């Protein structure tokens, strides 16, 4: 029954070499009952062949391979236990043709010779053991002559009533495993499953070599991109456990590695791979470091949960009396680095402990990969450690200096990791400095300056180490200057930034939009400062023209920086140019923050009338003014000069009148807010897009 079930399914899918049904658009099936009456050949569409065989299977019909005298594409079926009338056979075929989706086949089991309904391995075989139609034999045009001829010889022997010995079946499985090296992984797996079905039909029990050869074909197909073969391999291993056989460790390691790298859900794949390895341990199989290293490497993609699992694996390594190698320690450090963003200092402390364990191990010396992971952990922890951010950055710089002192040559990834960590850490410190002041924990400017100087030294160290600086390295350094210029006033940050920009151009590097954004941040911060040799507003205008000439599209945040620079510049000419630039902008650029910045620039020069006019314009465009905009307009009205001859920038209203007008506008704000909220709930959200805060905030 096992042979009948599986071979009928194979023929229906077009897998059999003796009956190549797939080459015919409408294959002819000649059915012969045991009474010797030959029925008229009934032609069924190819899509009904699978279900038709399933229906015949329910009536205990069995397959007989065709002789050379029969037409190609025909098969013969005879009853296994009881005769079948022509009317019954016709009824079965009509049922199969009319309801092709309602029939389910019977399948075989690897664990014993008794058929079962839908076991997993046969279900995989019916899926074609391939990714799609391109993996089918009749689609991909594969033929390994030696493998096919051996399978045909075995199939014919079983058909004639002979029972091949175990060596013959293992030879056929060996040919299937060899076909994997020729790039025929999916095809070899399909044929290997057919051979195993013949073994069940001939009542030949597979031994460990048989299962290992089948597993080799399945794992080989998985390594060649066949995702179904992964599930097939797991089923083969489970069936080996059921009969007391151990799989090959090398193949199991390859399977575990492939499972973890090809899965879209790494957490589920890790659990399945971990359960597989634990089943091997319970069965008495000794794992090696390759198995554990694959599991630890997968933990790096699971955030804080991955760190707990990595520690659990490290305990299992100790229980198995194995010694962690360099790959193990580097993988553990990488897990700590990935978890540092969520766990902060705890992950860094654990990374330092693992690093000390590595140093205490004989014949193990830290490599560039080791230091890269260690510094990566400190850099990510600096962005989530709060008060420990400075200490994390100092630890990263110390690790870099220790690396050079030990004679370990840094690579491009080393410099990128350090500069990126320093830039993001300084950005985190600067943005969170006001909250630190509220708690009474101010940041020491001297420590921050030392970190910035270390970043500059690391950037120039690249030339000494023979590593060419890339655009990303300069971009991170400009980001450090941009964030530092907002809090530190002890040096001319604009001059340092422009020198760095000139160095980039001399190296043939084209600045990106992020570089220009950082430069304009420096211009906005340094505008109006006494220690700045250049006027930041005018440099910002030059940079705006330069980036537009390079094909970059300015963002609204860039215009906010320019208008802030005009306000700090303090000259009427700068404010006039800023106002003209604002009026030339399209409506998409005029966000709430852009209005606030230009109104603030007008307010600084006492041009309250124009500021109030822009506030009215913003409300007409659907922008809901906030307290900042109202306070800016109020300050502008108080600073407005008395009217004189209708000069530019004057207001005919008194300061108290402007304050009253701003208060009236503030009362009307509720009505505007309700209107904007009502529009936001409607389908048309074109004008409401300005209410949202931009990413540049």
XYZ file of C-alpha atoms in Angstrom:
697
model
C 0.000 0.000 0.000
C 2.890 2.333 0.755
C 4.387 1.804 -2.683
C 1.027 2.280 -4.365
C 0.278 5.512 -2.560
C 3.565 7.243 -3.094
C 4.186 6.148 -6.686
C 0.743 7.236 -7.790
C 1.429 10.659 -6.334
C 4.795 10.755 -8.072
C 3.279 9.875 -11.444
C 0.563 12.481 -10.977
C 3.190 15.121 -10.323
C 5.304 14.072 -13.299
C 8.311 12.867 -11.266
C 8.625 9.242 -12.461
C 11.315 8.493 -15.022
C 9.442 5.441 -16.308
C 6.212 7.350 -16.892
C 6.849 10.920 -18.004
C 3.280 12.175 -17.768
C 4.335 15.818 -17.576
C 5.431 15.919 -21.211
C 1.832 15.508 -22.427
C -0.746 18.266 -22.250
C -3.594 15.738 -21.838
C -2.096 12.404 -20.752
C -3.967 9.185 -21.565
C -4.621 6.817 -18.703
C -5.433 3.200 -19.676
C -7.021 1.438 -16.740
C -7.033 -2.413 -16.567
C -8.979 -4.236 -13.839
C -8.095 -7.787 -12.776
C -10.834 -9.389 -14.863
C -8.827 -8.669 -18.004
C -11.318 -6.248 -19.579
C -9.439 -3.329 -21.118
C -11.316 -0.067 -20.699
C -11.380 2.723 -23.219
C -8.544 5.162 -22.411
C -9.918 8.106 -20.495
C -8.139 11.435 -21.007
C -7.996 13.823 -18.092
C -6.454 17.296 -17.939
C -3.098 17.424 -16.206
C -4.454 19.478 -13.317
C -6.928 16.642 -12.499
C -4.320 13.875 -12.579
C -3.327 14.318 -8.933
C -6.876 14.114 -7.611
C -7.807 11.268 -9.961
C -4.983 9.137 -8.621
C -6.118 10.067 -5.132
C -9.618 8.770 -5.822
C -8.296 5.548 -7.334
C -6.065 5.200 -4.313
C -9.110 5.084 -2.084
C -10.326 2.015 -3.953
C -7.029 0.158 -3.331
C -5.795 0.182 -6.928
C -2.065 -0.269 -7.450
C 0.336 1.013 -10.097
C 2.110 -1.190 -12.640
C 4.934 0.299 -14.713
C 4.229 0.173 -18.488
C 6.039 -2.207 -20.792
C 7.779 -0.950 -23.883
C 4.849 -2.203 -25.971
C 2.433 0.256 -24.379
C 2.153 3.826 -25.690
C 4.301 6.437 -23.962
C 2.399 8.347 -21.322
C 0.055 5.489 -20.353
C 0.016 3.647 -17.052
C -1.718 0.449 -15.956
C -3.556 0.079 -12.692
C -4.878 -3.184 -11.245
C -6.668 -3.980 -8.018
C -4.594 -4.837 -4.968
C -7.097 -7.031 -3.044
C -10.483 -7.224 -4.753
C -11.766 -6.876 -8.316
C -13.137 -3.623 -9.570
C -15.963 -3.325 -12.083
C -15.847 -1.022 -15.049
C -18.809 0.957 -13.759
C -17.127 1.535 -10.399
C -13.935 2.653 -12.061
C -15.829 5.041 -14.336
C -17.663 6.416 -11.302
C -14.369 7.026 -9.509
C -12.887 8.826 -12.489
C -15.987 10.978 -12.940
C -15.895 11.906 -9.261
C -12.249 12.871 -9.527
C -12.872 15.013 -12.610
C -15.908 16.797 -11.178
C -14.479 17.655 -7.745
C -10.715 17.856 -8.081
C -10.202 19.834 -4.893
C -12.168 17.671 -2.472
C -9.944 14.579 -2.469
C -6.994 13.999 -0.184
C -4.310 11.361 -0.875
C -3.018 8.713 1.477
C 0.689 8.949 2.240
C 3.492 6.891 3.705
C 5.579 7.242 6.847
C 9.313 6.885 7.234
C 9.066 5.531 10.762
C 7.320 2.293 9.776
C 5.788 0.546 6.793
C 2.179 1.335 7.668
C 0.521 4.115 5.655
C -0.689 7.195 7.493
C -2.832 10.135 6.474
C -0.710 13.158 5.440
C 2.638 12.576 7.206
C 4.988 15.494 6.912
C 7.691 14.089 4.671
C 5.290 12.886 1.979
C 3.515 16.218 2.071
C 6.852 17.851 1.372
C 7.431 15.429 -1.491
C 4.059 16.305 -2.994
C 5.012 19.988 -2.883
C 7.768 19.127 -5.315
C 10.639 19.532 -2.875
C 11.312 22.784 -4.679
C 10.634 26.493 -4.442
C 8.253 26.587 -7.396
C 7.559 25.281 -10.868
C 11.057 26.162 -11.965
C 12.364 23.418 -9.654
C 10.257 20.704 -11.278
C 12.157 18.179 -13.405
C 10.148 18.832 -16.560
C 10.636 22.595 -16.156
C 14.353 22.820 -15.394
C 15.453 20.158 -17.907
C 17.659 18.240 -15.440
C 18.805 14.693 -16.085
C 21.654 13.010 -14.257
C 22.040 9.882 -16.355
C 23.699 7.654 -13.778
C 21.245 8.593 -11.054
C 18.234 8.108 -13.334
C 19.364 4.769 -14.734
C 20.021 3.401 -11.248
C 16.581 4.491 -10.085
C 14.923 2.938 -13.160
C 16.771 -0.341 -12.540
C 15.585 -0.470 -8.932
C 12.021 0.440 -9.863
C 11.864 -2.280 -12.530
C 13.270 -4.856 -10.125
C 10.656 -4.036 -7.505
C 7.948 -4.163 -10.170
C 9.007 -7.634 -11.285
C 8.822 -8.883 -7.719
C 12.538 -8.884 -6.940
C 13.884 -7.339 -3.751
C 17.146 -5.402 -4.193
C 19.479 -5.507 -1.225
C 20.294 -2.568 1.026
C 23.609 -1.957 -0.739
C 21.835 -1.354 -4.054
C 19.481 1.193 -2.523
C 22.352 2.953 -0.742
C 24.253 3.144 -4.026
C 21.287 4.888 -5.623
C 21.072 7.308 -2.682
C 24.802 7.941 -3.008
C 24.316 8.933 -6.638
C 21.595 11.351 -5.520
C 23.904 12.942 -2.963
C 26.614 13.295 -5.612
C 24.150 15.016 -7.938
C 23.876 17.801 -5.370
C 27.437 18.904 -6.153
C 26.350 19.349 -9.784
C 23.771 21.936 -8.777
C 20.844 19.484 -8.901
C 19.900 19.782 -5.240
C 16.115 19.878 -5.655
C 16.113 17.171 -8.337
C 18.402 14.925 -6.291
C 16.159 15.313 -3.251
C 13.085 14.370 -5.268
C 14.733 11.248 -6.617
C 16.104 10.314 -3.166
C 12.584 10.442 -1.739
C 11.425 8.176 -4.566
C 14.180 5.687 -3.740
C 13.154 5.695 -0.094
C 9.587 4.945 -1.178
C 10.867 1.957 -3.176
C 12.675 0.741 -0.062
C 9.438 0.868 1.886
C 7.633 -0.945 -0.916
C 10.290 -3.685 -1.022
C 10.224 -3.855 2.803
C 13.930 -3.027 3.023
C 14.706 -1.152 6.227
C 17.055 1.821 5.733
C 20.149 1.952 7.915
C 22.060 4.963 9.202
C 23.950 5.316 5.927
C 20.679 5.426 4.003
C 19.305 8.195 6.176
C 22.590 10.123 6.108
C 22.708 10.002 2.305
C 19.108 11.173 2.154
C 19.915 13.922 4.653
C 22.940 14.945 2.585
C 20.749 15.385 -0.487
C 18.164 17.321 1.515
C 20.683 19.632 3.192
C 22.419 20.155 -0.150
C 19.132 21.248 -1.692
C 18.585 23.605 1.251
C 22.017 25.164 0.813
C 21.184 25.758 -2.855
C 18.167 27.858 -1.907
C 15.403 25.274 -1.547
C 13.412 26.407 1.487
C 11.157 23.342 1.482
C 14.227 21.137 1.835
C 14.885 22.629 5.285
C 11.616 21.230 6.577
C 12.314 17.952 4.820
C 15.714 17.718 6.548
C 14.151 18.257 9.961
C 11.659 15.483 9.266
C 14.434 13.109 8.239
C 16.316 13.824 11.477
C 13.200 13.234 13.574
C 12.607 9.909 11.822
C 16.208 8.934 12.529
C 15.616 9.627 16.209
C 12.472 7.491 16.128
C 14.457 4.415 15.036
C 17.413 5.113 17.316
C 19.832 6.488 14.695
C 22.069 9.554 15.024
C 22.407 12.068 12.161
C 25.746 13.244 10.851
C 27.034 16.186 12.903
C 28.517 18.024 9.918
C 25.231 17.905 8.016
C 23.315 18.969 11.104
C 25.601 21.967 11.590
C 25.103 22.992 7.973
C 21.347 22.658 8.396
C 21.305 24.750 11.583
C 23.416 27.451 9.964
C 21.148 27.559 6.909
C 18.006 27.678 9.038
C 19.252 30.673 10.993
C 20.469 32.619 7.963
C 17.546 32.047 5.602
C 14.608 32.519 7.960
C 12.627 35.745 7.929
C 11.585 35.239 11.558
C 14.923 34.764 13.284
C 13.341 34.210 16.707
C 11.243 31.252 15.543
C 14.151 29.830 13.554
C 16.391 30.087 16.614
C 13.890 28.241 18.803
C 13.549 25.466 16.222
C 17.322 25.175 15.768
C 17.919 25.253 19.525
C 15.342 22.503 20.085
C 17.027 20.431 17.379
C 20.442 20.729 19.009
C 19.045 19.969 22.448
C 17.390 16.856 21.054
C 20.792 15.791 19.754
C 22.308 16.355 23.200
C 19.578 14.338 24.913
C 20.116 11.530 22.415
C 23.753 11.357 23.507
C 25.293 13.181 20.558
C 28.210 15.483 21.399
C 28.003 18.883 19.756
C 31.001 20.929 18.667
C 31.787 24.638 18.741
C 30.540 25.167 15.195
C 27.019 24.331 16.362
C 27.144 26.670 19.331
C 28.792 29.476 17.353
C 25.949 29.404 14.821
C 23.398 29.719 17.619
C 25.269 32.584 19.294
C 25.585 34.454 15.994
C 21.797 34.274 15.593
C 21.305 35.841 19.040
C 22.683 39.161 17.794
C 19.458 39.748 15.836
C 17.136 39.338 18.822
C 17.832 42.545 20.805
C 17.830 42.199 24.610
C 16.364 38.690 24.490
C 19.321 37.601 22.387
C 21.791 38.463 25.144
C 20.017 36.175 27.611
C 20.018 33.340 25.094
C 23.708 33.858 24.326
C 24.567 33.561 28.017
C 22.481 30.388 28.181
C 24.460 28.905 25.283
C 27.723 29.852 26.992
C 26.616 27.827 30.020
C 25.872 24.837 27.771
C 29.367 25.115 26.322
C 30.806 24.859 29.816
C 28.552 21.886 30.619
C 29.776 20.045 27.523
C 33.369 20.727 28.618
C 34.148 22.640 25.429
C 36.536 25.571 25.180
C 35.212 28.727 23.501
C 37.344 29.837 20.569
C 37.949 33.231 18.980
C 34.753 32.972 16.921
C 32.759 32.325 20.087
C 34.076 35.354 21.949
C 33.675 37.645 18.941
C 30.104 36.443 18.466
C 29.343 37.075 22.146
C 30.777 40.590 21.911
C 28.680 41.219 18.827
C 25.568 40.161 20.750
C 26.501 42.584 23.539
C 26.940 45.367 20.990
C 23.511 44.767 19.484
C 21.922 44.685 22.938
C 23.674 47.826 24.189
C 21.086 50.116 22.635
C 18.409 48.542 24.848
C 20.402 47.531 27.925
C 22.952 50.353 28.053
C 25.710 50.011 30.616
C 24.760 46.446 31.528
C 25.626 45.238 28.030
C 28.932 47.146 28.070
C 29.909 45.674 31.447
C 29.157 42.190 30.161
C 31.214 42.878 27.031
C 34.153 43.940 29.198
C 33.811 40.729 31.216
C 33.814 38.595 28.058
C 36.817 40.537 26.792
C 38.702 39.791 30.020
C 37.831 36.084 29.696
C 39.280 36.080 26.208
C 42.496 37.701 27.376
C 42.818 35.118 30.154
C 42.571 32.253 27.647
C 45.827 30.924 26.277
C 46.539 31.246 22.558
C 43.719 33.765 22.083
C 44.571 37.357 21.217
C 42.028 40.090 20.493
C 41.687 40.852 16.794
C 40.340 43.846 14.925
C 36.906 42.175 14.930
C 37.078 41.932 18.717
C 37.836 45.611 19.211
C 35.250 46.664 16.636
C 32.525 44.832 18.556
C 33.743 46.217 21.884
C 33.736 49.813 20.617
C 30.388 49.315 18.912
C 28.864 48.309 22.242
C 30.189 51.454 23.948
C 28.949 53.680 21.129
C 25.403 52.324 21.220
C 25.295 52.390 25.006
C 26.246 56.081 24.994
C 22.953 56.873 23.248
C 20.887 55.268 26.010
C 22.950 55.586 29.181
C 21.942 59.092 30.242
C 24.450 60.260 32.832
C 26.936 57.554 31.770
C 27.115 58.763 28.162
C 30.410 60.619 28.646
C 31.931 57.599 30.361
C 30.821 55.305 27.528
C 32.443 57.574 24.934
C 35.636 57.763 26.965
C 35.701 53.969 27.138
C 35.363 53.747 23.361
C 38.299 56.119 22.834
C 40.354 54.161 25.384
C 39.611 50.896 23.539
C 40.814 52.449 20.282
C 44.072 53.597 21.863
C 44.578 50.174 23.471
C 44.053 48.584 20.086
C 46.842 50.654 18.553
C 49.118 49.985 21.522
C 48.712 46.208 21.075
C 49.702 46.472 17.439
C 46.283 45.571 16.043
C 45.844 47.365 12.724
C 42.477 49.132 12.413
C 40.419 48.854 9.244
C 37.759 51.012 7.643
C 35.046 49.516 9.820
C 37.034 50.431 12.933
C 37.184 54.128 12.068
C 33.568 54.181 10.924
C 32.446 52.535 14.169
C 34.363 54.959 16.389
C 33.397 58.142 14.530
C 29.776 57.093 14.243
C 29.626 56.223 17.940
C 31.222 59.518 18.972
C 28.919 61.545 16.717
C 25.728 59.902 17.920
C 26.884 59.995 21.517
C 27.670 63.721 21.394
C 24.334 64.337 19.701
C 22.582 62.487 22.522
C 24.488 64.456 25.156
C 23.751 67.834 23.579
C 20.058 67.154 23.057
C 19.620 65.926 26.637
C 21.684 68.647 28.313
C 18.672 70.815 29.317
C 17.096 67.898 31.185
C 20.412 67.235 32.890
C 20.528 70.837 34.052
C 17.083 70.493 35.552
C 18.362 67.562 37.593
C 21.457 69.513 38.536
C 23.805 67.272 36.539
C 25.507 69.579 34.053
C 27.963 68.213 31.532
C 31.575 69.189 31.960
C 32.628 71.162 28.836
C 36.245 70.093 29.313
C 35.372 66.411 29.058
C 33.262 67.061 25.975
C 36.095 69.031 24.371
C 38.525 66.189 25.031
C 36.191 63.745 23.290
C 35.880 66.075 20.284
C 39.652 66.414 20.069
C 39.952 62.625 20.210
C 37.504 62.353 17.307
C 39.636 64.736 15.251
C 42.775 62.752 16.042
C 41.070 59.515 15.007
C 39.991 61.039 11.693
C 43.514 62.210 10.845
C 44.900 58.868 12.066
C 43.308 57.195 9.056
C 45.993 58.505 6.703
C 48.748 57.226 8.990
C 47.198 53.744 9.057
C 46.808 53.665 5.283
C 43.006 53.805 5.358
C 41.461 56.350 2.992
C 38.765 58.459 4.695
C 35.340 58.050 3.149
C 32.443 60.443 2.822
C 30.683 58.868 5.809
C 33.699 59.605 8.024
C 33.658 63.307 7.142
C 29.890 63.387 7.528
C 30.166 62.113 11.110
C 32.872 64.666 11.916
C 30.715 67.493 10.552
C 27.850 66.217 12.689
C 30.117 66.427 15.745
C 30.939 70.048 14.881
C 27.266 70.867 14.322
C 26.088 69.537 17.677
C 29.073 70.885 19.601
C 28.679 74.407 18.211
C 25.239 74.651 19.811
C 26.617 74.142 23.354
C 30.303 75.019 23.300
C 31.546 78.504 22.498
C 35.251 78.071 23.164
C 36.341 77.842 19.515
C 35.433 78.901 16.004
C 33.447 75.863 14.890
C 32.581 77.446 11.551
C 36.213 77.808 10.572
C 36.913 74.184 11.532
C 33.919 73.003 9.521
C 34.922 74.929 6.410
C 38.462 73.535 6.607
C 37.018 70.041 6.805
C 34.841 70.798 3.778
C 37.885 71.969 1.836
C 39.742 68.783 2.775
C 36.842 66.736 1.440
C 36.956 68.517 -1.891
C 40.719 68.083 -2.158
C 40.213 64.331 -1.777
C 37.639 64.279 -4.558
C 34.675 63.679 -2.250
C 31.354 65.335 -3.106
C 29.444 66.572 -0.033
C 26.007 65.061 0.482
C 22.877 66.817 1.731
C 23.588 65.684 5.304
C 26.989 67.384 5.133
C 25.404 70.655 4.026
C 22.822 70.364 6.787
C 25.530 70.021 9.433
C 27.431 72.971 7.956
C 24.328 75.149 8.085
C 23.731 74.120 11.686
C 27.197 75.446 12.464
C 26.395 78.672 10.568
C 23.192 79.115 12.547
C 24.931 78.484 15.879
C 27.949 80.702 15.168
C 26.060 83.642 13.638
C 26.605 86.780 15.685
C 29.306 85.305 17.925
C 32.337 87.437 18.610
C 34.842 84.597 18.174
C 33.547 83.762 14.680
C 35.715 85.235 11.926
C 33.007 84.837 9.286
C 29.380 85.869 9.293
C 27.373 82.686 9.506
C 24.335 84.007 7.630
C 26.264 84.864 4.497
C 28.133 81.555 4.559
C 24.775 79.796 4.857
C 23.491 81.585 1.741
C 26.585 80.509 -0.187
C 26.121 76.918 0.957
C 22.460 77.020 -0.089
C 23.397 78.116 -3.596
C 26.150 75.491 -3.728
C 23.950 72.576 -2.725
C 21.244 73.635 -5.167
C 23.844 73.794 -7.913
C 24.943 70.271 -6.997
C 21.415 68.980 -7.574
C 20.324 68.648 -3.946
C 16.801 69.638 -2.925
C 16.778 71.798 0.227
C 14.584 70.783 3.129
C 12.465 73.090 5.244
C 14.917 72.563 8.103
C 17.656 74.257 6.061
C 15.518 77.381 5.663
C 14.826 77.380 9.393
C 18.585 77.417 10.003
C 19.066 80.282 7.530
C 16.326 82.395 9.121
C 17.763 81.751 12.588
C 21.178 82.828 11.305
C 19.615 86.040 9.960
C 18.064 86.749 13.357
C 21.399 86.254 15.127
C 23.253 88.303 12.516
C 21.347 91.376 13.667
C 21.581 93.411 10.448
C 18.653 94.825 8.486
C 20.171 93.534 5.268
C 20.262 89.968 6.561
C 16.622 90.135 7.699
C 15.548 91.649 4.360
C 17.262 88.849 2.454
C 15.724 86.260 4.749
C 12.239 87.741 4.238
C 12.719 87.774 0.472
C 13.868 84.174 0.563
C 10.797 83.222 2.589
C 8.417 84.926 0.165
C 10.009 83.027 -2.727
C 9.353 79.643 -1.116
C 6.570 77.403 -2.317
C 3.671 76.574 -0.034
C 5.044 73.114 0.740
C 8.056 74.642 2.535
C 6.035 77.026 4.712
C 5.532 74.886 7.790
C 4.774 76.068 11.309
C 8.449 76.077 12.248
C 9.470 78.002 9.136
C 6.876 80.671 9.966
C 8.112 80.783 13.554
C 11.741 81.264 12.497
C 11.059 84.112 10.044
C 8.663 85.811 12.483
C 11.368 85.571 15.132
C 13.878 87.208 12.760
C 11.467 90.083 12.097
C 10.748 90.407 15.808
C 14.449 90.785 16.599
C 14.581 93.902 14.394
C 11.357 95.394 15.754
C 9.310 94.741 12.636
C 6.166 93.748 14.470
C 3.741 94.751 11.734
C 5.263 92.316 9.274
C 5.465 89.642 11.957
C 1.745 89.979 12.744
C 0.946 89.880 9.029
C 2.832 86.606 8.632
C 0.998 85.213 11.647
C -2.334 86.021 9.983
C -1.091 84.430 6.763
C -0.108 81.258 8.612
C -3.587 80.960 10.122
C -5.197 81.433 6.722
C -3.111 78.540 5.417
C -4.460 76.210 8.083
C -1.525 76.420 10.489
C -2.492 76.517 14.139
C -0.204 78.985 15.952
C 1.242 77.813 19.234
C 2.450 79.710 22.285
C 5.880 80.200 20.741
C 4.479 82.028 17.711
C 2.234 84.205 19.897
C 5.074 85.076 22.259
C 7.334 85.971 19.327
C 4.685 88.299 17.893
C 4.135 89.838 21.311
C 7.853 90.528 21.654
C 7.852 92.006 18.166
C 4.989 94.362 19.020
C 6.753 95.548 22.169
C 9.960 96.197 20.232
C 8.219 98.060 17.378
C 9.549 101.559 16.851
C 7.173 104.530 16.693
C 5.847 105.161 13.199
C 8.008 107.452 11.147
C 7.089 108.461 7.608
C 5.948 104.994 6.658
C 9.514 103.704 6.629
C 10.227 100.012 6.136
C 9.936 97.924 9.223
C 7.746 100.462 11.089
C 4.307 99.891 12.512
C 1.473 102.376 12.843
C 0.237 100.534 15.921
C 1.557 101.124 19.402
C 3.210 98.284 21.305
C 0.139 97.970 23.521
C -2.047 97.771 20.413
C 0.071 94.972 18.996
C -0.164 93.093 22.282
C -3.936 93.499 22.215
C -4.062 92.257 18.631
C -1.951 89.226 19.484
C -4.294 88.460 22.368
C -7.262 88.709 20.029
C -5.514 86.333 17.646
C -4.943 84.004 20.546
C -8.680 83.996 21.331
C -9.479 83.157 17.715
C -7.052 80.263 17.914
C -9.739 77.987 19.352
C -11.968 78.507 16.327
C -9.113 77.861 13.919
C -8.111 74.757 15.858
C -11.630 73.354 15.604
C -11.748 74.048 11.860
C -8.385 72.426 11.260
C -9.357 69.421 13.373
C -12.586 69.060 11.391
C -10.672 69.202 8.112
C -8.179 66.668 9.407
C -10.973 64.145 9.917
C -12.113 64.560 6.315
C -10.765 62.946 3.184
C -8.879 65.970 1.908
C -5.720 66.408 3.941
C -3.766 68.514 1.488
C -3.738 71.714 3.520
C -3.523 69.903 6.838
C -0.119 68.487 6.054
C 1.464 71.672 7.368
C 0.072 71.069 10.826
C 2.288 68.035 11.243
C 5.703 68.552 12.678
C 8.480 67.890 10.179
C 11.253 65.401 10.741
C 13.729 68.264 10.982
C 12.329 69.343 14.369
